[in-house]
Structures are given as C-alpha cells and as structure tokens.
Short mmCIF file of the C-alpha atoms (twelve columns), coordinates in Angstrom:
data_MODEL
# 
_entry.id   MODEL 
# 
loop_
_atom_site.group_PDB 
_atom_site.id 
_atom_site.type_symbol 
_atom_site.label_atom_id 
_atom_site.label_alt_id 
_atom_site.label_comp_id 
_atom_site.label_asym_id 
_atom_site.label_seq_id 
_atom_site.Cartn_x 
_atom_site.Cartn_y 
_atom_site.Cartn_z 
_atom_site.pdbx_PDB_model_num 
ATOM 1   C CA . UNK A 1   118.894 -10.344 74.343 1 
ATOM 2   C CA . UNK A 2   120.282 -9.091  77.694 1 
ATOM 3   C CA . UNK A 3   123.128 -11.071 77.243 1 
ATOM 4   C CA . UNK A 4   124.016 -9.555  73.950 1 
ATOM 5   C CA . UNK A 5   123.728 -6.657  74.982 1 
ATOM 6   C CA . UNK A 6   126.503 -6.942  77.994 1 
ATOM 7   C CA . UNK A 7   128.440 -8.585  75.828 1 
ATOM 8   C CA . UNK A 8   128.768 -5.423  73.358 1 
ATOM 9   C CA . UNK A 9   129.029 -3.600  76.381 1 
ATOM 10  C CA . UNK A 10  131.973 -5.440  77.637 1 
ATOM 11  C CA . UNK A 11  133.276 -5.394  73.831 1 
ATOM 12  C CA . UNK A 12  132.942 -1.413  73.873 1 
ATOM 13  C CA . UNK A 13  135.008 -1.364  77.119 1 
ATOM 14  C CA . UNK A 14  138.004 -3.592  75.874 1 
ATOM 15  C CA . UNK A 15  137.788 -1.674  72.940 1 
ATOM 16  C CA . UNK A 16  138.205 1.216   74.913 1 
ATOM 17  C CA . UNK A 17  141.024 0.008   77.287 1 
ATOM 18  C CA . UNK A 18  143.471 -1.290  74.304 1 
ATOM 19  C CA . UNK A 19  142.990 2.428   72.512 1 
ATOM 20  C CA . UNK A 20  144.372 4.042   75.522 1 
ATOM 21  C CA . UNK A 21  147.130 1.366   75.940 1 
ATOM 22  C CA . UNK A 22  148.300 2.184   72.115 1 
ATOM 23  C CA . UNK A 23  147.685 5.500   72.603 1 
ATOM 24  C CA . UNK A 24  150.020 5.354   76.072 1 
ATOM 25  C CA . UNK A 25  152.306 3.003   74.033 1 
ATOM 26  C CA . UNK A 26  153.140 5.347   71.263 1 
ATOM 27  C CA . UNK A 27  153.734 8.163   73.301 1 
ATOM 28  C CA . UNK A 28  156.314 5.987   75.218 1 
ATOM 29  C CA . UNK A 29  157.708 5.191   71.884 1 
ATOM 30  C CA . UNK A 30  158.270 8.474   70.988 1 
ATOM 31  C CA . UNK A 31  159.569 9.919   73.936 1 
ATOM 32  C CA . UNK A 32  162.278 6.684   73.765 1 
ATOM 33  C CA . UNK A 33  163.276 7.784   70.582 1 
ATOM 34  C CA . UNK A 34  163.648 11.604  71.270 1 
ATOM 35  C CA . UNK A 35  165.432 10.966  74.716 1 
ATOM 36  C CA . UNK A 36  167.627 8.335   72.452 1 
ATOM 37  C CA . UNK A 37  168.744 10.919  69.783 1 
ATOM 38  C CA . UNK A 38  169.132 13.143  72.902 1 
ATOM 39  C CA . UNK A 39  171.955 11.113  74.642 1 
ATOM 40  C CA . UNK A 40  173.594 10.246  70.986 1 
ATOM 41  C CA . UNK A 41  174.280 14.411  70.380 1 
ATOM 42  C CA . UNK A 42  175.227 14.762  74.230 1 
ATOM 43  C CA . UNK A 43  177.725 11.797  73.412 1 
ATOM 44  C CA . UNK A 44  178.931 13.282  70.281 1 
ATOM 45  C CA . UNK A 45  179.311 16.496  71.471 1 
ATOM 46  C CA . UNK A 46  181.550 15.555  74.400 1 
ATOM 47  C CA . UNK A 47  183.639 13.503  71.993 1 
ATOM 48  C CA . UNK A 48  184.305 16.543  69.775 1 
ATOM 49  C CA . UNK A 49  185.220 18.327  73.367 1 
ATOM 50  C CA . UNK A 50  187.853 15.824  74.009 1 
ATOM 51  C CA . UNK A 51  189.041 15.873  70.302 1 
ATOM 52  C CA . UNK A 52  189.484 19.523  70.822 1 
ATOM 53  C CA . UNK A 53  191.622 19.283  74.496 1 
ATOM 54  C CA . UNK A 54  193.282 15.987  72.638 1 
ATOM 55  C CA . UNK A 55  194.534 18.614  69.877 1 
ATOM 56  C CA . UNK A 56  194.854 21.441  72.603 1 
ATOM 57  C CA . UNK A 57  197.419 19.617  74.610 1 
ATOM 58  C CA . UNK A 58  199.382 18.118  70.907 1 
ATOM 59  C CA . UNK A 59  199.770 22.086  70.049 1 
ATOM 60  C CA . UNK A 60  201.224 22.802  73.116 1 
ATOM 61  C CA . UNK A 61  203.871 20.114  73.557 1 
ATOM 62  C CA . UNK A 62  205.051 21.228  69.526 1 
ATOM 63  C CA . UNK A 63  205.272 24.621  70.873 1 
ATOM 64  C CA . UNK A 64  206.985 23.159  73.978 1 
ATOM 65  C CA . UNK A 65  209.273 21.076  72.102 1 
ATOM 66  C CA . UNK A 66  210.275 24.189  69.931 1 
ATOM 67  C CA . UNK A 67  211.492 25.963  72.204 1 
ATOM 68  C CA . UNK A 68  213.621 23.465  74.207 1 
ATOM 69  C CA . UNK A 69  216.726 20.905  73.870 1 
ATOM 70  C CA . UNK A 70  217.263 19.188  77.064 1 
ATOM 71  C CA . UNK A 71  213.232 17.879  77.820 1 
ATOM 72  C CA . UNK A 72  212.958 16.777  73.823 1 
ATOM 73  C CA . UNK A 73  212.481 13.345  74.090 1 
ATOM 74  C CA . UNK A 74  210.385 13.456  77.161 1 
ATOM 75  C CA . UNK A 75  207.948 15.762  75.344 1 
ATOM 76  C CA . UNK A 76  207.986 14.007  71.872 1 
ATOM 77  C CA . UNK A 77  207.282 10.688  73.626 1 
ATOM 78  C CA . UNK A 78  204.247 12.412  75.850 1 
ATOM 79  C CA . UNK A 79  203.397 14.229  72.449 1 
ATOM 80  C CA . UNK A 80  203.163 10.673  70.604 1 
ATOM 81  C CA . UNK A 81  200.752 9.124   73.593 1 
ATOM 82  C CA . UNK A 82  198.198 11.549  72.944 1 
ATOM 83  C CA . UNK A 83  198.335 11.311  69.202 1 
ATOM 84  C CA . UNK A 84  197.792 7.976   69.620 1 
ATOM 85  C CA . UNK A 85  194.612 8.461   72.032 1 
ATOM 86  C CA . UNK A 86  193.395 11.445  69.849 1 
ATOM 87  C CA . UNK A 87  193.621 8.425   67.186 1 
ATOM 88  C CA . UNK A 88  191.313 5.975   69.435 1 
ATOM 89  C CA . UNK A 89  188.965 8.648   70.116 1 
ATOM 90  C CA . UNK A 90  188.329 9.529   66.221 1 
ATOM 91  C CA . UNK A 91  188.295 5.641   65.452 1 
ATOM 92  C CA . UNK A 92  185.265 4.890   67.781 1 
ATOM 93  C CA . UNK A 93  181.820 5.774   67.763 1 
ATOM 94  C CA . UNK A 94  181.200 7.719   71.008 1 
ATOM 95  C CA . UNK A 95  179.531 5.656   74.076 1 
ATOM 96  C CA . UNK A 96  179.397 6.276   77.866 1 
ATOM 97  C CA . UNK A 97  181.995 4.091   78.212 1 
ATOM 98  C CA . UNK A 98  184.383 5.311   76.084 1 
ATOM 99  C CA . UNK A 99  183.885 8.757   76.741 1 
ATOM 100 C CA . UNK A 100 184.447 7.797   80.580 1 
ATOM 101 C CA . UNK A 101 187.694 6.481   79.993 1 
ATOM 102 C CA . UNK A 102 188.835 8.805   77.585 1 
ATOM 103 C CA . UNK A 103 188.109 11.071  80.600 1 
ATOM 104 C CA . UNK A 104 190.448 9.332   82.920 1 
ATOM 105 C CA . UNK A 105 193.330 9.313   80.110 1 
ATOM 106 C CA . UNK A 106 193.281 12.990  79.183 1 
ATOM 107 C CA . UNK A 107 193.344 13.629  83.408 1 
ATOM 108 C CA . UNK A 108 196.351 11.701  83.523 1 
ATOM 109 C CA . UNK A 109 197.586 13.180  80.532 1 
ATOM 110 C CA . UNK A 110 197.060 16.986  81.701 1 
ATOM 111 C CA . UNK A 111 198.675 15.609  84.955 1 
ATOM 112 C CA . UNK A 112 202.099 13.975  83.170 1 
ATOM 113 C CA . UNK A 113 201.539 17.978  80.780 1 
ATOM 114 C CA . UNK A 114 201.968 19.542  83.996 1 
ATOM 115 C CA . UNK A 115 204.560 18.090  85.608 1 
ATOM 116 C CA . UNK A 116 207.044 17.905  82.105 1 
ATOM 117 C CA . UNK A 117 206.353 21.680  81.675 1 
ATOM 118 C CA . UNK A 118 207.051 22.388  85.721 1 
ATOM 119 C CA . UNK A 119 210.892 20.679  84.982 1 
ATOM 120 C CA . UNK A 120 211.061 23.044  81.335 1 
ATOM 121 C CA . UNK A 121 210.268 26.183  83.274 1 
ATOM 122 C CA . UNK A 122 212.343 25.126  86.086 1 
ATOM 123 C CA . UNK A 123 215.384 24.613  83.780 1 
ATOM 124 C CA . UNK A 124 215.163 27.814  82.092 1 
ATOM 125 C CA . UNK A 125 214.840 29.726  85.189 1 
ATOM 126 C CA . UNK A 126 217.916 28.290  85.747 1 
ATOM 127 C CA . UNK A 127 219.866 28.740  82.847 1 
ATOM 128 C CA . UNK A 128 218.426 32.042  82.929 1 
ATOM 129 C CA . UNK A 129 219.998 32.536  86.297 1 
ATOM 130 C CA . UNK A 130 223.306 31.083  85.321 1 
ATOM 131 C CA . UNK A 131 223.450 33.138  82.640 1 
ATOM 132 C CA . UNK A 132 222.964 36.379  84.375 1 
ATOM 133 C CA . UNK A 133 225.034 35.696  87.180 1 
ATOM 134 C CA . UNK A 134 228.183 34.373  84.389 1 
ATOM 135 C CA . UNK A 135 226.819 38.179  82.506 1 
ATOM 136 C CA . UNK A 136 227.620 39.809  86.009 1 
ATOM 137 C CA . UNK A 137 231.019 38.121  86.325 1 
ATOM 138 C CA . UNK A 138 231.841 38.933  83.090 1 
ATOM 139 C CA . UNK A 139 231.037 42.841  83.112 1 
ATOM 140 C CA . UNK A 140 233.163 42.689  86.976 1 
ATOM 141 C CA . UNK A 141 236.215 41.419  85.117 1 
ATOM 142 C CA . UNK A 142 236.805 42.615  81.532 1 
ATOM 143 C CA . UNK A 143 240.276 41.060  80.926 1 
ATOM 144 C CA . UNK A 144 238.661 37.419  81.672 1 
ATOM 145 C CA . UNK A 145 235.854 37.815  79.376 1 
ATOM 146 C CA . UNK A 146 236.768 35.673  76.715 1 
ATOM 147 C CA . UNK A 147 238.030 32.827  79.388 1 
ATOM 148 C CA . UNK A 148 234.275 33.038  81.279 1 
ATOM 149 C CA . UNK A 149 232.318 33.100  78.187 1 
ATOM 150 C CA . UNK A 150 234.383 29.574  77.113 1 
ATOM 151 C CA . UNK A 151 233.446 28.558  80.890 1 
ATOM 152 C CA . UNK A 152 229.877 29.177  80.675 1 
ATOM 153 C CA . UNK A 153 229.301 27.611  77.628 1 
ATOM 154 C CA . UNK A 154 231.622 24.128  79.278 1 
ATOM 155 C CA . UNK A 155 229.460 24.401  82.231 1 
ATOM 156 C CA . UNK A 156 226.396 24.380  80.468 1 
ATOM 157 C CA . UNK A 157 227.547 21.535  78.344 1 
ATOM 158 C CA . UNK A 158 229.074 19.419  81.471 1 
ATOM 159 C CA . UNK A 159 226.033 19.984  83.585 1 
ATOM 160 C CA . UNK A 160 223.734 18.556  80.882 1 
ATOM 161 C CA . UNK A 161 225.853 15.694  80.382 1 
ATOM 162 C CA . UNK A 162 226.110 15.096  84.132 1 
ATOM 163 C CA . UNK A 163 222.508 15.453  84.597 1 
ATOM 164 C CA . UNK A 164 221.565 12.426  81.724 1 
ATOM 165 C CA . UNK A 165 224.209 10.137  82.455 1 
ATOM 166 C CA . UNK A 166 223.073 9.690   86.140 1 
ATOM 167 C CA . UNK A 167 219.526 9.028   85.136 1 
ATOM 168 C CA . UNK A 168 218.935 5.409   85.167 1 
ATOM 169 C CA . UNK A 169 219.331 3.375   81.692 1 
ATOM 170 C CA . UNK A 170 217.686 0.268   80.384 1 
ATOM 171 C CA . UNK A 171 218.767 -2.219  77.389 1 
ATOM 172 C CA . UNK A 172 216.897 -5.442  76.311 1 
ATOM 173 C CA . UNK A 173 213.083 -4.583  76.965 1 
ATOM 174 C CA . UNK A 174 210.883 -7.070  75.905 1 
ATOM 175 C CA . UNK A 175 206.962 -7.656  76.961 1 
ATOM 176 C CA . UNK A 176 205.626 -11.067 76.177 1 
ATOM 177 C CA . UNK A 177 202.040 -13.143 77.216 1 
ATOM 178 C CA . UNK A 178 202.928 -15.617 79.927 1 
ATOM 179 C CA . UNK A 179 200.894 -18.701 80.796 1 
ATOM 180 C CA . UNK A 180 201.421 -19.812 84.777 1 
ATOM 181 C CA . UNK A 181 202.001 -23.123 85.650 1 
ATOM 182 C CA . UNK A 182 200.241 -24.748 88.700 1 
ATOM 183 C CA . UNK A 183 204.104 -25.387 89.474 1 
ATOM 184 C CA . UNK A 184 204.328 -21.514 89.105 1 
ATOM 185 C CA . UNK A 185 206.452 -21.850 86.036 1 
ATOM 186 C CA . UNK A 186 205.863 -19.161 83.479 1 
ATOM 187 C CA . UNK A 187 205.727 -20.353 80.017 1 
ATOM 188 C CA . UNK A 188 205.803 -17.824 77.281 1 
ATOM 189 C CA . UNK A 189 202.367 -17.761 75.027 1 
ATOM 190 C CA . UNK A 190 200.733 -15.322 72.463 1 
ATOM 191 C CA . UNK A 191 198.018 -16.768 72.620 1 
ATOM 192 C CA . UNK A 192 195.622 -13.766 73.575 1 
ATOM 193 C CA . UNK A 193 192.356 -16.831 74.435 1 
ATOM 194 C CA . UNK A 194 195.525 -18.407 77.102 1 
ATOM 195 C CA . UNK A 195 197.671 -15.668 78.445 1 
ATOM 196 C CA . UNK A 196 197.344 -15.174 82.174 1 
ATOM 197 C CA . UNK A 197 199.595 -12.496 82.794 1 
ATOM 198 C CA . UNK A 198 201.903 -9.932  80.443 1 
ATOM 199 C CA . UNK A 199 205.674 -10.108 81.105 1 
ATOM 200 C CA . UNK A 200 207.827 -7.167  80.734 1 
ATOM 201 C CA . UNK A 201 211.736 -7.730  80.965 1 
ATOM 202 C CA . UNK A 202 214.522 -5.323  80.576 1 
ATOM 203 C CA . UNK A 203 218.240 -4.398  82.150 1 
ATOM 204 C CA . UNK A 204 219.058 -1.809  84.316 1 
ATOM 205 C CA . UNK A 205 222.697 -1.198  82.804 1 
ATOM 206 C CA . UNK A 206 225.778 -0.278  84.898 1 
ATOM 207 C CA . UNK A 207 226.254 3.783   85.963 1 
ATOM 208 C CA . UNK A 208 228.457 4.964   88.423 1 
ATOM 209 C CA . UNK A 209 226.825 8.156   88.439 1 
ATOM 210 C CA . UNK A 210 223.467 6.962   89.399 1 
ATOM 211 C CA . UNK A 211 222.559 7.078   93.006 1 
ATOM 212 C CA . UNK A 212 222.210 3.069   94.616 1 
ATOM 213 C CA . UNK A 213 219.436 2.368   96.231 1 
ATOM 214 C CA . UNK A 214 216.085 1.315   96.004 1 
ATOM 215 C CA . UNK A 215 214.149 2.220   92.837 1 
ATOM 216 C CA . UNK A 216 210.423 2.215   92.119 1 
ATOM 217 C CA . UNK A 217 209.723 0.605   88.784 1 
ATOM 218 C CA . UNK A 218 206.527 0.740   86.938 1 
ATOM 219 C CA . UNK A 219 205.271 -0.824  84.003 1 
ATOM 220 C CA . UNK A 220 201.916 0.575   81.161 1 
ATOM 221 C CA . UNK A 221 200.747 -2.054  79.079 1 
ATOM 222 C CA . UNK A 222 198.662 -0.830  76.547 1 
ATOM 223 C CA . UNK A 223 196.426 -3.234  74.418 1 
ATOM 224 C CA . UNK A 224 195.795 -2.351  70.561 1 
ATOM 225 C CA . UNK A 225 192.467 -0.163  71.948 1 
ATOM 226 C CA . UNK A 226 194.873 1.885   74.075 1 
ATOM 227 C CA . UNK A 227 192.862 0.665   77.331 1 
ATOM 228 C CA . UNK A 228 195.795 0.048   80.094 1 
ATOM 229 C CA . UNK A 229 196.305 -3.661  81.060 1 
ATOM 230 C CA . UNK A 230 196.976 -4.649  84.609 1 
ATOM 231 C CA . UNK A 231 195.947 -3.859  87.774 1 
ATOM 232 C CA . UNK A 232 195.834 0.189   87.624 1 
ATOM 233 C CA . UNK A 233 197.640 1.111   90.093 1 
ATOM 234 C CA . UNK A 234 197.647 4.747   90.933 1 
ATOM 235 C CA . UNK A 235 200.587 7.006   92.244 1 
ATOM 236 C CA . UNK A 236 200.866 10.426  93.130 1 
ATOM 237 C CA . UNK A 237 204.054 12.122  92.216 1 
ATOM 238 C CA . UNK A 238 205.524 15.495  92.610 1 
ATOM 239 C CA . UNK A 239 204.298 16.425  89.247 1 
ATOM 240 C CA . UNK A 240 200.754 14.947  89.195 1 
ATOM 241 C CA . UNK A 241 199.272 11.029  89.275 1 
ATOM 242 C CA . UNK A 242 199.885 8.554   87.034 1 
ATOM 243 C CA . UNK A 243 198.391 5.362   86.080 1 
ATOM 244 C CA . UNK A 244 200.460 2.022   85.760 1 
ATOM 245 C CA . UNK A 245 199.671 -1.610  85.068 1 
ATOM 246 C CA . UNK A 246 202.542 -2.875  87.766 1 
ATOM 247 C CA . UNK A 247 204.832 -1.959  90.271 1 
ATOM 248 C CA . UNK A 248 208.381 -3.688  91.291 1 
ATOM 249 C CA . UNK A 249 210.933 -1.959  94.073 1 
ATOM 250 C CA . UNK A 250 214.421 -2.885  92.907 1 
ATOM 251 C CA . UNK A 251 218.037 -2.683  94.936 1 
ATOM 252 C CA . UNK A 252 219.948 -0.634  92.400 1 
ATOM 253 C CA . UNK A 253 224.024 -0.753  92.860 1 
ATOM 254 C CA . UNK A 254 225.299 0.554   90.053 1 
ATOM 255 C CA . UNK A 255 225.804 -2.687  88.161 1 
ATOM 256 C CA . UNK A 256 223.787 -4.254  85.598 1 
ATOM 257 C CA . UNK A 257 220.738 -5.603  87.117 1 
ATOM 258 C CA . UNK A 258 218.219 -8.001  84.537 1 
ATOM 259 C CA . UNK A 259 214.276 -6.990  85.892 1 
ATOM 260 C CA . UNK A 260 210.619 -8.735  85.202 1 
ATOM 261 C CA . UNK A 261 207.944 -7.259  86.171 1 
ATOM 262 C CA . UNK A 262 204.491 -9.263  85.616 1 
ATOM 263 C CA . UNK A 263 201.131 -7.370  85.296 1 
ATOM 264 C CA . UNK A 264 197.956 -8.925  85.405 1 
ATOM 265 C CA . UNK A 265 195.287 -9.380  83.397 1 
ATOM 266 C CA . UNK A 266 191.327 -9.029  82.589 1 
ATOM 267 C CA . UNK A 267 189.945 -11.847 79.537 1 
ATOM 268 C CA . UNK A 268 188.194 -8.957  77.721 1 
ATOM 269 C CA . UNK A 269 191.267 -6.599  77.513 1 
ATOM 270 C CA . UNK A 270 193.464 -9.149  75.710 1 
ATOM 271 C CA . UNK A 271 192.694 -8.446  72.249 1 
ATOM 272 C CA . UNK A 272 194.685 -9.815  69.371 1 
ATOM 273 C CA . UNK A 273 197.080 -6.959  67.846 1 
ATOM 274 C CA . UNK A 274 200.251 -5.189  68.566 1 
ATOM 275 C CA . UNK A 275 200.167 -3.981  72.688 1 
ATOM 276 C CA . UNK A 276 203.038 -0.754  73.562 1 
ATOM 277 C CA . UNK A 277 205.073 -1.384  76.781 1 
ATOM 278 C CA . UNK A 278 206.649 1.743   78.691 1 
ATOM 279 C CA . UNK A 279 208.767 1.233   81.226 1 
ATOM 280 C CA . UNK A 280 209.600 3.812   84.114 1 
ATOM 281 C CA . UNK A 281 211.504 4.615   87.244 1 
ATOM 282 C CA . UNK A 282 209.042 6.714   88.704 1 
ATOM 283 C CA . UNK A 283 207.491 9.264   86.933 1 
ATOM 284 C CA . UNK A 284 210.878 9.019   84.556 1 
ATOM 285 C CA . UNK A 285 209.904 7.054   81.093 1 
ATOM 286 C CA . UNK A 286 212.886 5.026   80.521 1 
ATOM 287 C CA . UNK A 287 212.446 2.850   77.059 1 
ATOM 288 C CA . UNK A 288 209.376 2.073   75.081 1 
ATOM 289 C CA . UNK A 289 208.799 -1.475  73.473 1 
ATOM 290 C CA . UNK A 290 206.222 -3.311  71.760 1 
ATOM 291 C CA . UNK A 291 205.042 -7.180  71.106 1 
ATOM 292 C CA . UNK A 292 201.826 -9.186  69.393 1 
ATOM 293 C CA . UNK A 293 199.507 -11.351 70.871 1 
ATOM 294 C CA . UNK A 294 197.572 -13.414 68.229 1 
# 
C-alpha cells in the first residue's frame, strides 16, 4: 500500500515536471517564430532601402548623362553596373548575406558616383571659364569677333580630341577559365568544376600621345550573380575606392603592348553562366568583355 502510494506520488511529480517543460517549450516556440518573422521584415525592408538608393543613383547618372557630352560613356557604362545590381537585388530573396554585400557594392558604387561627377563639374567649370574669358576677348576686340568665336569653338573641339586620344586604348580583350599545370602551364578550360584561375587578355595599342611609363592595370571579374571574382583587392583613388579582382603594373612606351592578367579564384563563386570582364588603368574603365564557363 505504501508503495503505491509513492509511486502515484512520484507519477504526480513527473506529471508535473513534463507540463512545465511543454509549457516552457511552447513559449520558446513562439517567441522563435515571432523573432523569425521579425528578422524576415527587417531583411525586407532594408532590401527595399537599397532598391530605392539602387534607383536613386540610376536617376541621377540619366540626369547626369543629359546634360553632358564628353563623360557619356563613362556614365552610361557606371549607369549599366548598377542596373545590373538593382537587377540581382530584385532577383533574390533578401538574406544577411546578400544584403551585406549589396552593402559593399552600392559603397563602391556611390564612391566611383562621386568621383565621375567631381571630373563633370570640373569640366564645366572649365568650359565655363574658357568661355567667359574667350566672351571677354571678344567684347575687348570687336573687329576680331567673328575670327575668336571660330577659335573658341576649334579650341574646344581640339582640346577634347587631345584629351581622348592620350588616354590609353585597348583592342582584343578576352577573359577565359585557365587550368594550371604543375609545370605552370596554363591550359584554357570552361569547365567551371576545373578552372583554377580566370584569364583576362587584351592590347594596349600604340599612342604617341599617351604618357610612357608605368601603368597600374586592374581587372573585375564578375560571375553571373554579380559577386566579384578574385582576390578583392582594394585601392583608394583620388575619386573614392574601388574594388578589383587583380592588379598588374605594366612599362607602357607608346607601342603596342599584348597584357594577361590572372585573378584568382574561390570553388563556390564559379558558377556556370556568362561572367562580365572590365578592364582599367586605374580608376579609368578602358573596354568591357564577356565569356561562359559551363
């Protein structure tokens, strides 16, 4: 009898125990699920936030590119790289990783914004300059009028010219998967499961007008989820850092010069699909190109 009756007693108190344990489990449970939802709006909500700058910085280069001739390219092609982030960032669902790298892009981004619109207002200060000063000259002598108007305008024209044909040039770029030989022979693969390192090629052509010397190269590889292949490596320029997946210094003497540079690589950032190459000297973007890995 007195053994039943601890035995009920101890069935009474395991009863007891495994109530409060559900009891403490649910309300785990449901504070897991709350704090869950929680982060997934926080997430969301800072995606829409970068959508928004993403979109921000797209109006401003149109409006930039509106209004001037000389920078177009430079701010179409910077225009185009955020279109195609802005892309990415509506195309996946929003995660602390993304939205950390996202972060990174859109600083480098604002940083290249910055610098492109410091040479645009630069330039039109100086035009606007020239032009006063040639307005001056021309009010000071009346009978040359005609003759300094036709001189400002060949001026104009000839600096411009001047100014692009002594920027450096490149033909012939190529970016290709490489495989590397224990001989150190690179092999060309496309292979995405055997490529060891991403090849980018290209030729300096011949200019008289550039300045010889030694020139900083640097090479982006982007993969088809716009993440940057390579090592990262980060430089600070007059204008703002910038991000690049290689680096090669070059002796430049004004003849044609053939250039690989190889960037390295991480196995889960070599994704089959179509990867963009750009190709600079400096902060200068000098050619764009493209190639597949399979």
């Amino acid at each position: 009898m007195m053994t039943e009756k601890k035995n009920n007693t101890a069935l009474k108190i395991l009863t007891g125990i495994l109530a409060v344990a559900l009891v403490a489990l649910s309300i785990y449970t449901i504070k897991f699920y709350n704090e869950e939802k929680e982060n997934k709006e926080i997430l969301q909500k800072e995606k829409s936030v970068i959508e928004d700058e993403l979109n921000e910085l797209i109006v401003k280069y149109d409006d930039a590119i509106e209004e001037n001739e000389i920078m177009d390219q430079d701010l179409v092609n910077a225009r185009d790289r955020i279109s195609r982030l802005l892309d990415s960032v509506k195309d996946n669902e929003a995660n602390l990783v993304l939205i950390s790298r996202y972060r990174r892009e859109i600083g480098n981004l604002k940083a290249e914004k910055d610098r492109l619109f410091r040479v645009v207002d630069s330039l039109s200060t100086e035009n606007q300059m020239l032009s006063t000063s040639l307005d001056s000259t021309s009010v000071a002598l009346q009978e040359r009028t005609k003759f300094s108007d036709s001189l400002k305008t060949t001026n104009q024209s000839l600096s411009t010219k001047v100014d692009k044909a002594s920027k450096l040039k490149i033909t012939s770029l190529s970016g290709e998967g490489v495989i590397v030989r224990n001989s150190g022979k690179l092999v060309k693969n496309d292979n995405n499961r055997r490529v060891d390192q991403i090849r980018t090629c290209f030729t300096i052509t011949a200019n008289d007008l550039s300045e010889a010397g030694e020139k900083n190269m640097y090479v982006q590889v982007y993969n088809p989820e716009n993440e940057l292949v390579g090592d990262e490596i980060v430089v600070q320029h007059e204008g703002g850092t910038m991000v690049y997946s290689a680096a090669s210094k070059v002796f430049y003497e004004n003849e044609e010069l053939d250039v690989c540079i190889l960037a390295k690589t991480i196995e889960d950032r070599l994704l089959e699909g179509n990867y963009k190459v750009y190709v600079y000297n400096d902060a200068m973007l000098l050619g764009t190109g493209s190639f597949t890995l399979k």
